[in-house]
Structures are given as C-alpha cells and as structure tokens.
Amino acid sequence: MAQSVTIRRPDDMHLHLRDENTLRTVLPYTVRQFGRAIVMPNLKPPVTTVAAARAYRERILAAVPAGASFEPLMTAYLCDNTDPEEISRGFNERVFTAVKLYPAGATTHSEYGVTCTSKVEKVLDVMQELGMPLLIHGESTEAGVDVFDKEAVFLDDVLKPLLEKFPALKVVLEHITTEQAADFVDADRSGRLAATITPQHLLLNRNAMFTGGLRPHYYCLPVLKREQHRLALRRVATSGSSSFFLGTDSAPHERGAKEAACGCAGIFSAPTALEAYLTVFEQENALDRFEAFASENGRRFYGLPPNEGTVTLTRERNDAPRSISPGDNKSIETFMGGGELSWRVSEERAS
Ligand code: NCD
Ligand code: ZN
C-alpha cells in the first residue's frame, strides 16, 4: 500500500475565489496545492472587461502569501452584449485565458449570463479563430426541465448544435455530473472538447444531500446525481483519457447563506480537494493515472507549460479545518474537513 504519492505541481482548472476578505482567507488553501487556477468571473458585478480582469488579477496576486508562487488565469463572463473586440484584446494582451458561458439563471451570480447562444455567435467566431477556450456551465434553463435532467437536456439542446456550428471552437464542459456528459466527452476524438470533474461528484451521490435530514453543505450546481452517474464519472476520470481533468469548483459561501430558507449552491473544497481526488484514484486502483488528471491533461488542453516543482501527499489524517472564518464572526464549511480524509499534502518543492 503506497504511503506517499508525489506528482508534478497540479493546476485547478475551475475555481471561485470571490473577493476582499473571502479572497484573502480562501486563496492560501489553493496556493498550497496548486500552481495555477482558472479563476471564475462570477463576482458581483461580474468580470466582463479587460480592465476588470486585470484589476481582479492584481487583487488575487496581492493576496498570495509571501514567498509562495501562484498564477491566476483569468476568464471573461460572457453576456448577450459582450463585444468580440474586448474578448480578442483581452486574449491578445494575455489577460483573458478563456471565456465563461453561464446560461442566464443557471447558477450563483449567473443573472447577467447568456439568454440564448445565438446572441453571442460573433464572440464565438472570434474565439474559434483565436483558439480561445469557451468554458460552459452545461445546464438547461428551459422552464419545466427536471433539476436532475438539466445537464443531459443541455447536451442535446445546446451543446451539440453549438459544437456543430463552431467545429473548431475549443470547449470545456465544466463540472460534469452525468453519465451522458461523461460518455459524450469521452466519445469525442477531436481533442477540442474536454471536461472538468469536481471532487464532490466523484465521492458523493445525491443521497448525501438527504442523509438524516437536509444537508445544505452538499448542495452545489449542477446538483449531485444518482450513483450510476457517480460511477461513470469515476470511470472516465481514472481512465487515463486526456479529455478529463481536475477542476474543483471550490465555491465558498458563508454558513448563513447556505443554512437558509433558500440556500446558496456551492461547496468549498480548496483545503482538501487534492487529497479528496487522490482518495478516489486510490479506491479505483489508479494511482498511476492521478498525475495526468491533476497536472497534465488540463494544462495541455490550455496550451500551458508544465508547472515547476512537485507536491507530495502522505497517508495520514488530514487535519484541514472543518470550517474557516473570513472574519465578522462568519464561517465557511470545508468539504470533508475535520479529519474525514486520510491523505494530506505534506510537502511542496519549488523545482
Ligand atoms: C458556484 C458559485 O457559488 O459561484 N456554485 C456552484 O454550486 N458550483 C457557481 C457555479 O459554478 O455553478
Ligand atoms: Zn463553478
């Protein structure tokens, strides 16, 4: 039985850092494990311009603990009226790495998102030309679609036609949760379509939200699905396919906003994410494929160089806190914190 695992320093290809005190509180947990992260733009107001992304990047860099290295990779929040010129300028000036498409109303802070992809075709044309990835929150917003079917319906109604219309556009289907999405991405051989998978969707099925009562800290979007879907995600994540990679979707919300009559979607996993993924790879007898999922597939898809340095995870009780505090007597619950995991990041080496 392996007692330690060392991999090239990984990247988190889907991360919410928020801003101000929350940013300063959550960022060190990511920096400890990851070399780079694709930073989501769903702030209030959203990051829609090159200037806003530059300023946000500066605030993130100012919050990196002294002596640590971390590169935030910024994304633009796509709106119906986004100017293609702004997107190409941001990409050419190396401010925007990618564009995030939230269907309007699909999730937290998505109200400025896209109402219909026909509205953003000029932007997609430009991105296809530039080789700039489109990151998609893949859930249908059609009225009447069952919450557990939103991803599968989105594949048929939106994603497939979009991929046909833009045959060279690079697309990441973010935080996939279903067998349908896993199989669809797995079947694509073009190399321009990939998917991120979160630790919670690999470790839990929808029963986790209802064990012994309502568990708001297991509520995220897309929502956890049936066991059959969790098994499909585990299969593709550990298969060695380069189309699947690590994206935690760590999404901090303070306790009061989650334990509420209308609670927010989002699971904060930054302190434990890498160890949680490793737990899955060990259970699936795929430790030899962990590095590709965590450190290689994503950065290759984005055309980024490998990170310098390594991280080592050791088999020992994970002492990540059960919750953290951004001040003002607030607290944010940690996914599988408080000793639930038996791997721990024990060492980082710069090179
Ligand atoms: C995310 C958030 O809180 O910003 N929430 C979530 O449940 N995943 C938004 C998102 O990625 O959908
Ligand atoms: Zn997200």
XYZ file of C-alpha atoms and ligand atoms in Angstrom:
364
model
C 0.000 0.000 0.000
C 1.519 3.337 -1.077
C 2.353 5.604 1.860
C 3.116 8.653 -0.226
C 2.436 9.968 -3.715
C 4.477 12.685 -5.418
C 3.219 14.435 -8.541
C 4.171 17.446 -10.579
C 2.533 20.523 -9.073
C -1.116 20.418 -10.248
C -3.499 23.117 -11.531
C -7.103 23.786 -10.543
C -8.959 24.382 -13.800
C -12.195 25.678 -12.181
C -12.051 27.840 -9.080
C -14.136 30.532 -7.349
C -12.048 32.874 -5.218
C -14.581 35.682 -4.579
C -13.093 38.986 -3.398
C -11.897 41.022 -0.388
C -11.836 39.152 2.962
C -13.110 35.910 1.479
C -10.455 36.023 -1.249
C -7.722 36.641 1.311
C -8.999 33.818 3.513
C -9.534 31.109 0.881
C -6.644 31.759 -1.515
C -3.803 30.348 0.666
C -5.507 26.924 0.659
C -5.405 26.800 -3.135
C -1.877 28.182 -3.354
C -0.677 25.449 -1.027
C -1.737 22.753 -3.500
C -1.939 24.267 -6.964
C 0.428 26.205 -9.238
C -2.259 27.869 -11.332
C -6.022 28.134 -11.405
C -8.672 29.119 -13.904
C -10.490 31.798 -11.918
C -14.239 32.097 -12.396
C -15.607 35.574 -13.186
C -18.982 35.436 -11.380
C -18.280 38.293 -8.995
C -20.863 40.957 -8.241
C -20.647 42.754 -10.651
C -19.204 40.090 -12.989
C -15.792 40.365 -14.643
C -16.745 41.377 -18.169
C -13.944 43.705 -19.264
C -10.182 43.529 -19.700
C -9.764 46.297 -17.123
C -11.874 44.460 -14.535
C -9.988 41.201 -15.079
C -6.627 42.956 -14.771
C -7.705 44.625 -11.533
C -9.092 41.351 -10.141
C -5.860 39.567 -11.062
C -3.920 42.230 -9.137
C -6.126 41.743 -6.071
C -5.572 37.981 -6.249
C -1.802 38.363 -6.594
C -1.767 40.769 -3.638
C -3.453 38.049 -1.545
C -0.870 35.336 -2.369
C 1.056 34.570 0.832
C 4.632 35.917 0.892
C 7.163 33.527 -0.605
C 4.553 31.443 -2.459
C 4.072 31.351 -6.202
C 0.714 31.153 -7.921
C -0.622 32.198 -11.305
C -4.311 33.136 -11.585
C -5.641 32.572 -15.115
C -8.488 34.971 -15.716
C -11.795 34.409 -17.506
C -14.338 36.768 -19.040
C -18.003 36.480 -18.073
C -19.951 36.200 -21.311
C -23.081 38.358 -21.665
C -25.550 38.719 -24.530
C -23.958 42.061 -25.382
C -20.258 41.171 -24.937
C -18.126 42.986 -27.506
C -15.986 40.481 -29.502
C -13.312 43.166 -29.697
C -12.965 43.243 -25.886
C -12.529 39.463 -25.792
C -9.869 39.344 -28.511
C -7.997 42.280 -26.975
C -8.035 40.592 -23.544
C -6.752 37.350 -25.047
C -4.035 39.053 -27.093
C -2.917 41.099 -24.093
C -2.710 37.847 -22.071
C -5.312 38.945 -19.561
C -8.127 36.546 -20.532
C -7.255 32.863 -20.788
C -10.823 31.787 -21.567
C -14.468 32.887 -21.645
C -17.115 31.501 -19.271
C -20.641 30.903 -20.503
C -23.324 30.800 -17.828
C -26.807 30.247 -19.208
C -28.722 33.145 -17.603
C -30.251 31.983 -14.336
C -28.496 28.596 -14.247
C -26.455 29.130 -11.068
C -24.960 31.513 -8.484
C -24.478 35.035 -9.929
C -25.481 33.978 -13.444
C -28.179 36.606 -13.938
C -26.041 38.520 -16.458
C -25.334 35.336 -18.413
C -26.331 34.329 -21.906
C -30.060 34.060 -22.663
C -29.506 32.266 -25.994
C -26.257 31.229 -27.683
C -27.488 32.825 -30.919
C -26.811 36.172 -29.199
C -23.071 35.521 -28.809
C -22.155 33.988 -32.159
C -19.877 36.871 -33.126
C -17.862 36.356 -29.944
C -17.674 32.603 -30.568
C -16.463 33.232 -34.137
C -13.617 35.330 -32.803
C -12.739 32.793 -30.094
C -12.711 29.956 -32.621
C -10.310 31.993 -34.729
C -8.054 32.759 -31.745
C -8.086 29.210 -30.319
C -9.519 30.642 -27.093
C -11.424 28.115 -24.943
C -15.117 28.512 -24.088
C -15.935 27.178 -20.615
C -19.546 26.117 -20.289
C -21.856 25.690 -17.322
C -23.869 22.967 -19.014
C -27.376 23.095 -17.598
C -30.606 23.788 -19.433
C -32.574 26.801 -18.242
C -35.756 25.826 -20.114
C -38.791 26.046 -17.828
C -40.104 22.695 -16.688
C -36.909 20.664 -17.091
C -36.358 18.479 -14.015
C -33.380 19.672 -11.966
C -31.704 16.261 -12.272
C -32.080 16.295 -16.081
C -30.755 19.784 -16.769
C -27.299 18.662 -17.820
C -28.473 15.899 -20.140
C -31.035 18.214 -21.768
C -28.382 20.906 -22.240
C -26.178 18.438 -24.134
C -28.882 17.759 -26.701
C -30.486 21.192 -26.913
C -27.470 23.492 -26.699
C -24.060 21.837 -26.688
C -24.379 19.509 -29.673
C -25.738 22.210 -32.027
C -23.079 24.649 -30.771
C -20.237 22.216 -31.447
C -21.596 21.627 -34.943
C -21.905 25.306 -35.668
C -18.363 26.041 -34.409
C -16.382 22.959 -35.450
C -13.003 24.301 -34.319
C -14.060 26.055 -31.094
C -12.273 24.699 -28.007
C -14.818 23.861 -25.318
C -14.590 22.732 -21.702
C -17.817 21.335 -20.306
C -17.384 22.347 -16.683
C -18.064 20.209 -13.611
C -19.799 17.346 -15.411
C -22.149 15.279 -13.297
C -23.818 12.694 -15.520
C -23.096 9.523 -17.426
C -24.440 11.251 -20.540
C -21.862 14.045 -20.291
C -19.039 11.640 -19.434
C -19.848 9.419 -22.414
C -20.324 12.346 -24.769
C -16.955 13.923 -23.955
C -15.250 10.536 -23.941
C -16.580 9.733 -27.420
C -15.261 12.959 -28.940
C -11.950 12.316 -30.630
C -11.280 15.819 -31.947
C -9.231 16.968 -28.967
C -11.148 20.260 -28.835
C -13.685 19.111 -26.245
C -12.810 18.371 -22.612
C -14.464 18.306 -19.186
C -13.593 19.126 -15.602
C -14.813 16.968 -12.711
C -15.152 18.061 -9.075
C -14.189 16.011 -6.007
C -17.754 16.012 -4.673
C -19.209 14.498 -7.836
C -16.628 11.697 -7.667
C -17.151 10.986 -3.966
C -20.865 11.532 -3.361
C -24.204 10.784 -4.917
C -27.434 12.691 -4.333
C -28.307 10.724 -1.206
C -25.600 12.713 0.594
C -27.872 15.770 0.495
C -30.599 13.959 2.423
C -28.920 11.625 4.928
C -30.762 12.031 8.219
C -32.074 15.449 7.156
C -31.311 18.209 4.688
C -27.555 18.773 4.215
C -27.049 22.198 2.643
C -23.261 21.898 2.600
C -23.557 19.146 -0.011
C -25.658 21.340 -2.293
C -23.914 22.629 -5.388
C -24.780 23.115 -9.056
C -25.019 21.051 -11.074
C -26.600 19.130 -8.223
C -25.246 15.708 -7.145
C -26.764 12.878 -9.180
C -27.622 9.173 -8.795
C -24.973 6.549 -8.048
C -24.897 5.370 -11.672
C -23.628 8.823 -12.702
C -21.012 9.000 -9.966
C -19.649 5.651 -11.150
C -19.474 6.887 -14.742
C -17.542 9.976 -13.657
C -15.096 7.841 -11.688
C -14.611 5.621 -14.698
C -13.694 8.427 -17.089
C -11.658 10.440 -14.563
C -9.423 7.465 -13.802
C -9.423 6.022 -17.338
C -6.291 7.842 -18.450
C -8.234 9.773 -21.122
C -6.693 13.207 -21.648
C -10.167 14.769 -22.119
C -10.869 14.867 -18.372
C -9.078 16.967 -15.812
C -9.156 18.458 -12.365
C -11.382 21.461 -11.665
C -12.518 21.686 -8.069
C -15.337 24.226 -8.473
C -14.429 25.213 -4.909
C -17.142 27.811 -4.256
C -17.128 29.419 -0.801
C -20.377 30.691 0.703
C -20.654 31.690 4.298
C -22.658 29.419 6.552
C -25.654 31.737 6.915
C -26.120 31.861 3.158
C -26.123 28.063 2.898
C -28.121 27.196 6.009
C -31.088 29.285 4.919
C -34.643 29.017 3.640
C -33.214 29.498 0.141
C -29.634 28.320 0.452
C -26.820 29.098 -1.992
C -25.292 26.456 -4.257
C -21.569 25.836 -3.871
C -19.133 23.600 -1.979
C -15.874 24.968 -0.585
C -13.226 22.314 -1.179
C -9.966 24.236 -1.592
C -8.363 22.978 1.678
C -8.978 19.284 0.913
C -9.512 18.996 -2.829
C -6.285 17.343 -3.899
C -6.480 14.776 -1.111
C -10.137 14.085 -1.933
C -9.261 13.378 -5.573
C -6.372 11.158 -4.524
C -8.763 9.155 -2.340
C -10.841 8.426 -5.456
C -7.841 7.408 -7.546
C -6.654 5.085 -4.799
C -10.096 3.489 -4.445
C -10.136 2.907 -8.201
C -6.631 1.402 -8.209
C -5.478 4.205 -10.489
C -2.743 5.969 -8.544
C -0.589 5.811 -11.671
C -3.156 7.983 -13.505
C -3.544 10.625 -10.828
C -0.778 12.901 -12.105
C -2.195 13.046 -15.635
C -5.630 14.068 -14.306
C -4.261 16.625 -11.832
C -1.203 18.087 -13.533
C -1.043 17.233 -17.245
C -4.362 16.951 -19.086
C -5.658 20.388 -18.186
C -2.527 22.359 -18.847
C -2.077 20.570 -22.198
C -5.626 21.425 -23.237
C -4.948 25.080 -22.395
C -1.529 25.003 -24.098
C 0.327 25.835 -20.878
C 3.817 24.643 -19.917
C 4.169 22.082 -17.108
C 4.467 23.573 -13.633
C 7.833 23.605 -11.920
C 8.115 21.599 -8.741
C 6.132 18.823 -7.086
C 3.674 18.159 -4.294
C 3.817 15.111 -2.074
C 0.767 13.602 -0.408
C 1.268 11.318 2.562
C -1.070 8.755 4.078
C -2.026 10.409 7.356
C -5.055 12.017 8.952
C -5.976 15.176 7.075
C -6.083 17.991 9.596
C -7.781 20.581 7.351
C -10.220 22.606 9.442
C -13.924 21.738 9.470
C -14.586 25.391 8.732
C -12.656 28.608 8.192
C -13.508 32.209 9.005
C -13.242 35.241 6.735
C -13.874 37.475 9.774
C -17.020 39.225 11.075
C -17.935 36.058 13.011
C -18.672 34.342 9.702
C -17.627 30.846 8.804
C -17.311 28.729 5.672
C -17.688 24.962 5.921
C -14.903 22.887 4.342
C -15.709 19.861 2.187
C -14.524 16.752 4.094
C -12.619 18.870 6.602
C -12.026 17.941 10.216
C -10.237 14.636 9.663
C -12.507 12.844 7.187
C -9.678 12.162 4.735
C -6.610 10.010 5.230
C -4.267 11.716 2.761
C -2.551 15.001 3.378
C -0.368 17.287 1.288
C 2.844 17.117 3.288
C 5.398 18.805 1.114
C 5.850 21.122 -1.832
C 9.087 21.529 -3.681
C 9.746 24.530 -5.837
C 11.726 22.680 -8.513
C -20.824 28.283 -7.992
C -20.693 29.539 -7.141
O -21.077 29.511 -5.973
O -20.174 30.535 -7.650
N -21.726 27.383 -7.325
C -21.825 26.051 -7.514
O -22.707 25.425 -6.926
N -20.974 25.387 -8.278
C -21.269 28.625 -9.359
C -21.114 27.506 -10.356
O -20.004 27.110 -10.693
O -22.140 26.990 -10.821
Zn -18.094 26.976 -10.645
